[in-house]
């Protein structure tokens, strides 16, 4: 599935390859590998989930159950000189997979 600029919000699962220091290098999305441009600034931040609204219970000592992790990177399909796209990536607390929250033109 390709996300058109008119509908940039999604929640598709994506695979991300990270560098040893934890920075995204590549994203597998829509059957393609998108290479993150290392020369363009990336943003990394955390927000807090409203755990009181989800009413999910976890055992004591489970870990951080409220921090939602985000990365925003600029990437293009591997092997092309296509225009960069902005990917906003999200990982929910305790999740093992990343979600593509949005993709848009730079």
GROMACS .gro file of C-alpha atoms in nm:
model
  106
    1UNK     CA    1   0.000   0.000   0.000
    2UNK     CA    2   0.129   0.345  -0.086
    3UNK     CA    3   0.021   0.638   0.125
    4UNK     CA    4  -0.084   0.937  -0.081
    5UNK     CA    5   0.000   1.287   0.044
    6UNK     CA    6  -0.374   1.348   0.086
    7UNK     CA    7  -0.392   1.066   0.345
    8UNK     CA    8  -0.060   1.075   0.528
    9UNK     CA    9  -0.163   0.909   0.855
   10UNK     CA   10  -0.141   0.535   0.901
   11UNK     CA   11  -0.044   0.268   1.149
   12UNK     CA   12   0.129   0.003   0.941
   13UNK     CA   13   0.392  -0.221   1.090
   14UNK     CA   14   0.743  -0.149   0.959
   15UNK     CA   15   1.083  -0.306   1.012
   16UNK     CA   16   1.369  -0.072   1.097
   17UNK     CA   17   1.741  -0.139   1.078
   18UNK     CA   18   1.936   0.058   1.338
   19UNK     CA   19   2.302   0.158   1.360
   20UNK     CA   20   2.506   0.040   1.661
   21UNK     CA   21   2.433   0.373   1.832
   22UNK     CA   22   2.056   0.323   1.788
   23UNK     CA   23   1.988   0.560   1.496
   24UNK     CA   24   1.758   0.436   1.216
   25UNK     CA   25   1.945   0.345   0.895
   26UNK     CA   26   1.672   0.188   0.682
   27UNK     CA   27   1.299   0.120   0.688
   28UNK     CA   28   1.120  -0.173   0.522
   29UNK     CA   29   0.779  -0.045   0.416
   30UNK     CA   30   0.539  -0.120   0.131
   31UNK     CA   31   0.766  -0.392  -0.010
   32UNK     CA   32   1.060  -0.151  -0.041
   33UNK     CA   33   1.369  -0.058   0.152
   34UNK     CA   34   1.379   0.314   0.231
   35UNK     CA   35   1.726   0.444   0.316
   36UNK     CA   36   1.747   0.712   0.584
   37UNK     CA   37   1.953   1.010   0.469
   38UNK     CA   38   2.234   1.042   0.727
   39UNK     CA   39   2.297   1.405   0.628
   40UNK     CA   40   1.948   1.522   0.724
   41UNK     CA   41   1.857   1.588   1.088
   42UNK     CA   42   1.656   1.316   1.261
   43UNK     CA   43   1.435   1.372   1.564
   44UNK     CA   44   1.393   1.129   1.852
   45UNK     CA   45   1.152   1.178   2.142
   46UNK     CA   46   0.922   1.008   2.390
   47UNK     CA   47   0.566   1.082   2.497
   48UNK     CA   48   0.359   0.926   2.772
   49UNK     CA   49   0.067   0.694   2.712
   50UNK     CA   50  -0.251   0.765   2.909
   51UNK     CA   51  -0.229   0.435   3.097
   52UNK     CA   52  -0.529   0.527   3.311
   53UNK     CA   53  -0.744   0.523   2.995
   54UNK     CA   54  -0.624   0.187   2.863
   55UNK     CA   55  -0.671   0.011   3.196
   56UNK     CA   56  -0.405  -0.241   3.105
   57UNK     CA   57  -0.253  -0.414   3.402
   58UNK     CA   58   0.097  -0.548   3.411
   59UNK     CA   59   0.301  -0.726   3.672
   60UNK     CA   60   0.528  -0.523   3.894
   61UNK     CA   61   0.877  -0.497   3.749
   62UNK     CA   62   0.756  -0.539   3.388
   63UNK     CA   63   0.935  -0.227   3.275
   64UNK     CA   64   0.834   0.107   3.127
   65UNK     CA   65   0.467   0.075   3.034
   66UNK     CA   66   0.394   0.440   2.958
   67UNK     CA   67   0.671   0.571   2.726
   68UNK     CA   68   0.584   0.585   2.355
   69UNK     CA   69   0.902   0.619   2.146
   70UNK     CA   70   0.914   0.822   1.823
   71UNK     CA   71   1.164   0.878   1.544
   72UNK     CA   72   1.119   1.123   1.258
   73UNK     CA   73   1.357   1.065   0.968
   74UNK     CA   74   1.399   1.159   0.601
   75UNK     CA   75   1.428   0.863   0.363
   76UNK     CA   76   1.405   0.762  -0.004
   77UNK     CA   77   1.370   0.425  -0.177
   78UNK     CA   78   1.700   0.239  -0.188
   79UNK     CA   79   1.903   0.285  -0.507
   80UNK     CA   80   1.711   0.591  -0.626
   81UNK     CA   81   1.752   0.966  -0.623
   82UNK     CA   82   1.382   1.015  -0.552
   83UNK     CA   83   1.268   1.305  -0.340
   84UNK     CA   84   1.301   1.249   0.035
   85UNK     CA   85   0.992   1.162   0.236
   86UNK     CA   86   0.942   1.230   0.607
   87UNK     CA   87   0.864   0.917   0.809
   88UNK     CA   88   0.726   0.942   1.161
   89UNK     CA   89   0.778   0.608   1.337
   90UNK     CA   90   0.620   0.502   1.668
   91UNK     CA   91   0.674   0.217   1.912
   92UNK     CA   92   0.420   0.162   2.186
   93UNK     CA   93   0.526   0.067   2.541
   94UNK     CA   94   0.643  -0.295   2.564
   95UNK     CA   95   0.593  -0.342   2.186
   96UNK     CA   96   0.851  -0.532   1.982
   97UNK     CA   97   0.744  -0.381   1.648
   98UNK     CA   98   0.746  -0.028   1.508
   99UNK     CA   99   0.449   0.142   1.344
  100UNK     CA  100   0.456   0.395   1.062
  101UNK     CA  101   0.248   0.678   1.203
  102UNK     CA  102   0.278   0.906   0.903
  103UNK     CA  103   0.468   0.964   0.582
  104UNK     CA  104   0.480   1.292   0.393
  105UNK     CA  105   0.680   1.495   0.145
  106UNK     CA  106   0.970   1.697   0.287
   0.00000   0.00000   0.00000
